[in-house]
Coordinates of C-alpha atoms in Angstrom, one line a residue:
V1 CA 97.2 -108.1 196.7
E2 CA 100.6 -106.5 196.0
L3 CA 102.3 -109.9 195.8
I4 CA 99.6 -111.0 193.2
K5 CA 100.4 -107.8 191.2
L6 CA 104.1 -108.6 191.4
A7 CA 103.6 -112.1 190.2
S8 CA 101.4 -110.9 187.4
L9 CA 104.0 -108.4 186.4
I10 CA 106.8 -111.0 186.3
I11 CA 104.7 -113.3 184.1
T12 CA 103.9 -110.3 181.8
L13 CA 107.6 -109.4 181.6
N14 CA 108.6 -112.9 180.7
K15 CA 106.0 -113.1 177.9
S16 CA 107.1 -109.7 176.6
V17 CA 110.8 -110.7 176.5
A18 CA 109.9 -113.9 174.6
C19 CA 107.8 -111.9 172.1
A20 CA 110.5 -109.3 171.7
E21 CA 113.0 -112.1 170.9
R22 CA 110.7 -113.6 168.4
V23 CA 110.1 -110.3 166.6
S24 CA 113.8 -109.5 166.7
G25 CA 114.5 -112.9 165.1
V26 CA 112.0 -112.3 162.3
L27 CA 113.4 -108.8 161.6
A28 CA 116.9 -110.2 161.5
V29 CA 116.1 -112.7 158.7
P30 CA 118.0 -111.4 155.6
T31 CA 116.0 -111.0 152.4
T32 CA 116.7 -113.4 149.6
M33 CA 116.0 -110.8 147.0
N34 CA 118.9 -108.8 145.6
Y35 CA 117.9 -105.6 143.8
P36 CA 120.2 -103.5 141.7
A37 CA 121.7 -100.4 143.5
K38 CA 121.1 -98.1 140.6
G39 CA 117.9 -97.6 138.6
G40 CA 117.3 -97.1 134.9
A41 CA 115.7 -100.3 133.8
A42 CA 112.2 -98.6 134.0
K43 CA 113.3 -96.2 131.2
K44 CA 114.3 -99.0 128.8
V45 CA 110.8 -99.6 127.4
T46 CA 111.0 -101.5 124.1
G47 CA 108.3 -103.0 121.8
D48 CA 104.6 -103.5 122.8
A49 CA 105.2 -106.4 125.2
A50 CA 104.3 -105.5 128.8
V51 CA 105.0 -108.9 130.4
T52 CA 106.7 -111.9 128.8
F53 CA 107.4 -115.3 130.4
K54 CA 110.1 -117.3 128.6
N55 CA 110.2 -121.0 129.6
V56 CA 109.5 -120.1 133.3
S57 CA 109.6 -122.8 136.0
F58 CA 109.3 -122.3 139.7
T59 CA 109.7 -124.6 142.7
Y60 CA 109.0 -123.5 146.3
A61 CA 111.9 -124.1 148.8
G62 CA 111.6 -127.6 150.2
A63 CA 108.9 -128.7 147.8
G64 CA 109.1 -132.0 146.1
A65 CA 107.7 -130.9 142.7
E66 CA 107.5 -127.8 140.5
S67 CA 104.6 -125.4 141.1
L68 CA 105.1 -124.0 137.5
S69 CA 106.6 -125.8 134.6
D70 CA 107.9 -124.3 131.4
I71 CA 105.4 -121.4 131.2
S72 CA 105.7 -119.1 128.1
F73 CA 103.4 -116.3 127.0
T74 CA 103.4 -112.6 126.1
A75 CA 101.0 -110.0 127.4
K76 CA 100.9 -106.9 125.2
R77 CA 100.6 -103.4 126.7
G78 CA 97.0 -102.5 127.4
Q79 CA 95.6 -106.1 127.2
T80 CA 93.6 -107.8 129.9
I81 CA 94.9 -111.3 130.7
G82 CA 92.6 -113.7 132.5
I83 CA 94.1 -116.6 134.5
I84 CA 92.0 -119.6 135.6
G85 CA 92.6 -123.1 136.8
G86 CA 91.8 -125.5 139.7
T87 CA 93.0 -125.1 143.3
G88 CA 96.7 -125.4 143.5
S89 CA 97.2 -125.0 139.7
G90 CA 99.7 -122.2 140.2
K91 CA 97.6 -119.1 139.4
S92 CA 98.8 -116.9 142.3
T93 CA 102.4 -118.2 142.0
L94 CA 102.4 -117.1 138.3
V95 CA 101.4 -113.5 139.0
S96 CA 103.7 -113.3 142.1
L97 CA 106.7 -113.7 139.8
I98 CA 105.7 -110.5 137.9
S99 CA 105.9 -108.4 141.1
R100 CA 108.9 -110.4 142.1
F101 CA 107.6 -111.8 145.3
Y102 CA 109.6 -114.8 144.2
D103 CA 112.3 -115.4 141.5
A104 CA 111.8 -118.0 138.8
T105 CA 113.8 -121.2 139.3
S106 CA 114.5 -121.2 135.6
G107 CA 113.5 -119.1 132.6
D108 CA 113.0 -115.3 132.3
V109 CA 110.3 -113.0 133.5
M110 CA 110.4 -109.8 131.4
V111 CA 108.6 -106.5 132.1
D112 CA 108.7 -104.0 129.3
G113 CA 111.4 -106.0 127.5
E114 CA 113.7 -106.0 130.6
N115 CA 114.4 -108.8 133.0
V116 CA 112.4 -108.2 136.2
K117 CA 115.6 -108.7 138.2
N118 CA 117.1 -105.6 136.6
Y119 CA 114.6 -103.3 138.2
T120 CA 115.2 -101.6 141.5
K121 CA 112.6 -102.3 144.2
E122 CA 111.2 -98.7 143.9
E123 CA 110.9 -99.0 140.1
L124 CA 109.1 -102.3 140.2
C125 CA 106.7 -101.1 143.0
N126 CA 105.9 -98.0 140.9
K127 CA 105.2 -100.1 137.8
V128 CA 103.1 -102.9 139.4
G129 CA 99.9 -102.7 141.5
V130 CA 98.8 -105.9 143.3
V131 CA 95.5 -106.7 145.0
Q132 CA 95.4 -110.1 146.7
Q133 CA 92.4 -112.2 147.7
R134 CA 93.0 -111.6 151.4
A135 CA 92.7 -107.8 151.8
V136 CA 95.5 -106.4 154.1
L137 CA 94.5 -103.1 155.7
F138 CA 96.2 -101.1 158.4
K139 CA 94.8 -99.5 161.6
G140 CA 94.2 -95.8 161.0
S141 CA 92.3 -93.7 158.5
I142 CA 91.5 -94.6 155.0
R143 CA 93.9 -91.7 154.1
D144 CA 96.7 -93.6 155.9
N145 CA 95.9 -96.8 153.9
M146 CA 95.6 -95.0 150.6
K147 CA 99.0 -93.3 151.1
W148 CA 100.6 -96.7 150.4
G149 CA 99.5 -96.1 146.8
K150 CA 99.3 -92.3 146.7
Q151 CA 98.3 -89.6 149.2
D152 CA 94.6 -89.0 149.5
Q153 CA 92.1 -87.1 151.6
L154 CA 89.8 -89.6 153.3
D155 CA 89.6 -89.7 157.1
F156 CA 87.4 -92.7 158.1
M157 CA 89.2 -94.6 160.9
L158 CA 89.8 -98.3 160.3
E159 CA 90.5 -100.9 163.0
Q160 CA 93.5 -103.2 162.6
N161 CA 93.1 -105.2 159.4
G162 CA 89.8 -103.4 158.6
K163 CA 87.8 -105.3 161.2
N164 CA 85.0 -102.6 161.1
L165 CA 84.5 -103.2 157.3
S166 CA 82.8 -106.0 155.5
G167 CA 84.7 -108.4 153.3
G168 CA 83.5 -106.7 150.1
Q169 CA 84.3 -103.2 151.5
K170 CA 87.9 -104.4 152.4
Q171 CA 88.4 -105.7 148.9
R172 CA 87.1 -102.5 147.3
L173 CA 89.4 -100.4 149.4
S174 CA 92.4 -102.7 148.6
I175 CA 91.6 -102.3 144.9
A176 CA 91.2 -98.5 145.2
R177 CA 94.6 -98.4 147.0
A178 CA 96.2 -100.2 144.0
L179 CA 94.5 -98.1 141.4
V180 CA 95.1 -94.7 142.9
K181 CA 98.8 -94.7 141.8
K182 CA 97.8 -95.6 138.2
P183 CA 100.1 -98.6 137.8
E184 CA 101.3 -99.7 134.4
I185 CA 100.6 -103.4 135.4
L186 CA 97.7 -104.2 137.6
I187 CA 97.4 -107.7 139.2
L188 CA 94.0 -108.6 140.7
D189 CA 94.6 -112.0 142.4
D190 CA 91.0 -113.3 142.9
S191 CA 90.4 -110.0 144.6
S192 CA 86.7 -109.8 143.9
S193 CA 85.7 -113.0 145.5
A194 CA 83.8 -111.2 148.3
L195 CA 81.9 -108.9 145.8
D196 CA 78.4 -109.6 144.6
F197 CA 78.0 -110.2 140.9
A198 CA 76.7 -106.7 140.1
T199 CA 79.6 -105.0 141.9
D200 CA 82.0 -107.4 140.2
A201 CA 80.7 -106.5 136.8
K202 CA 81.0 -102.8 137.6
L203 CA 84.6 -103.4 138.7
R204 CA 85.5 -105.2 135.5
K205 CA 83.9 -102.4 133.4
A206 CA 85.8 -99.7 135.4
V207 CA 89.1 -101.6 135.0
H208 CA 88.5 -102.0 131.3
N209 CA 88.0 -98.3 131.0
L210 CA 91.1 -97.2 132.9
E211 CA 93.0 -94.3 131.6
G212 CA 96.3 -94.9 130.0
N213 CA 97.7 -98.2 128.8
T214 CA 97.4 -100.4 131.8
T215 CA 98.0 -104.2 131.4
T216 CA 95.7 -106.1 133.7
F217 CA 96.0 -109.6 135.0
L218 CA 92.8 -111.1 136.4
V219 CA 93.1 -114.3 138.5
S220 CA 89.6 -115.7 139.0
Q221 CA 87.7 -118.8 139.8
R222 CA 84.7 -117.4 137.9
I223 CA 84.8 -117.7 134.1
A224 CA 82.3 -114.8 134.0
G225 CA 85.1 -112.6 135.5
I226 CA 87.6 -113.3 132.7
R227 CA 85.4 -114.3 129.7
Q228 CA 86.0 -111.0 127.9
A229 CA 89.8 -110.9 128.5
D230 CA 92.0 -110.4 125.4
Q231 CA 93.9 -113.6 126.4
I232 CA 93.1 -116.3 128.9
L233 CA 95.7 -118.6 130.5
V234 CA 94.5 -122.0 131.7
L235 CA 96.7 -123.6 134.3
G236 CA 96.6 -127.2 135.4
N237 CA 99.0 -128.7 137.9
G238 CA 101.6 -125.9 137.2
T239 CA 101.5 -126.3 133.4
L240 CA 99.9 -124.1 130.8
E241 CA 97.0 -126.2 129.5
G242 CA 95.6 -123.5 127.1
N243 CA 96.1 -120.0 125.9
G244 CA 93.6 -117.9 123.9
T245 CA 90.3 -116.2 123.9
H246 CA 87.2 -117.7 125.4
D247 CA 85.9 -118.9 122.0
E248 CA 89.2 -120.4 121.0
L249 CA 89.6 -122.2 124.3
M250 CA 86.1 -123.7 124.1
K251 CA 87.2 -125.3 120.9
T252 CA 90.7 -126.4 121.8
C253 CA 91.1 -126.8 125.6
E254 CA 89.3 -129.6 127.4
V255 CA 90.3 -128.3 130.9
Y256 CA 88.7 -124.9 130.1
R257 CA 85.5 -126.5 128.8
E258 CA 85.1 -128.6 131.9
I259 CA 85.6 -125.5 134.1
Y260 CA 83.0 -123.7 132.0
F261 CA 80.4 -126.4 132.1
S262 CA 80.9 -126.9 135.8
Q263 CA 79.8 -123.2 136.2
F264 CA 77.3 -123.1 133.4
P265 CA 75.9 -126.7 133.3
E266 CA 72.8 -125.6 131.3
E267 CA 75.2 -124.8 128.4
R268 CA 76.5 -128.3 128.0
A269 CA 73.6 -129.7 126.1
A270 CA 73.6 -126.9 123.6
Y271 CA 77.3 -127.3 123.1
N272 CA 77.0 -131.0 122.5
N273 CA 74.2 -130.5 120.0
E274 CA 76.3 -127.9 118.1
S275 CA 79.4 -130.1 118.0
G276 CA 77.5 -133.3 117.3
V277 CA 78.5 -135.0 120.6
I278 CA 76.2 -137.5 122.2
A279 CA 75.5 -136.2 125.7

């Protein structure tokens, strides 16, 4: 019995050493992002433009083609910007450049009139709140999770990655964690996909009524989720196929119309009758 225990211990130690080397190797990888040593960019707020893309293109390392090509738009402070497009069209990549998860291959990403590269990491984290589709929660109390945004007073204990919560509960907690610090720029990257339609509608209403002058980016597969946005960006294969309000895009953007009719097929006949098109 003791020999069996010893053999098991040897196997466990060998696995532990291999795991430790792997973790050490990951931690030793240097970051490719260089942030300024001194702050100050956050204080240089000019004009009413919250986020501006100037001829922005982006290619992932080792990729054979661009994920974003020559994207240009301006989001004014306090506006809600909807982003829609097919799978792989570059929606998440676009908003990831705002929070500087990646740097643009070419062109400029501007936040409050200042190039995003001129912000310190702390300044950018304080300005931008991000909620991704896959909710990432940490083992511990809700208080511990909310502290990532701002200290709170809730003590319900979560299992690792929120295993004791439903998908919708995890997404709501992730959204609350981003909102509690009252960010100037809020990015919701398809973060309501696990919510029912009634809760999703309440969320959109609450975001619309946020205090202050928050600029919100809504990445969604549902047109209903972005229909009331001040500006909607339509992406297709990494290019900006259309930019405008819902009504404007229904008149000018074929890609947007096809997405709309795929989700509201009963509206196609009425649209064809109004526009004089033979169905």
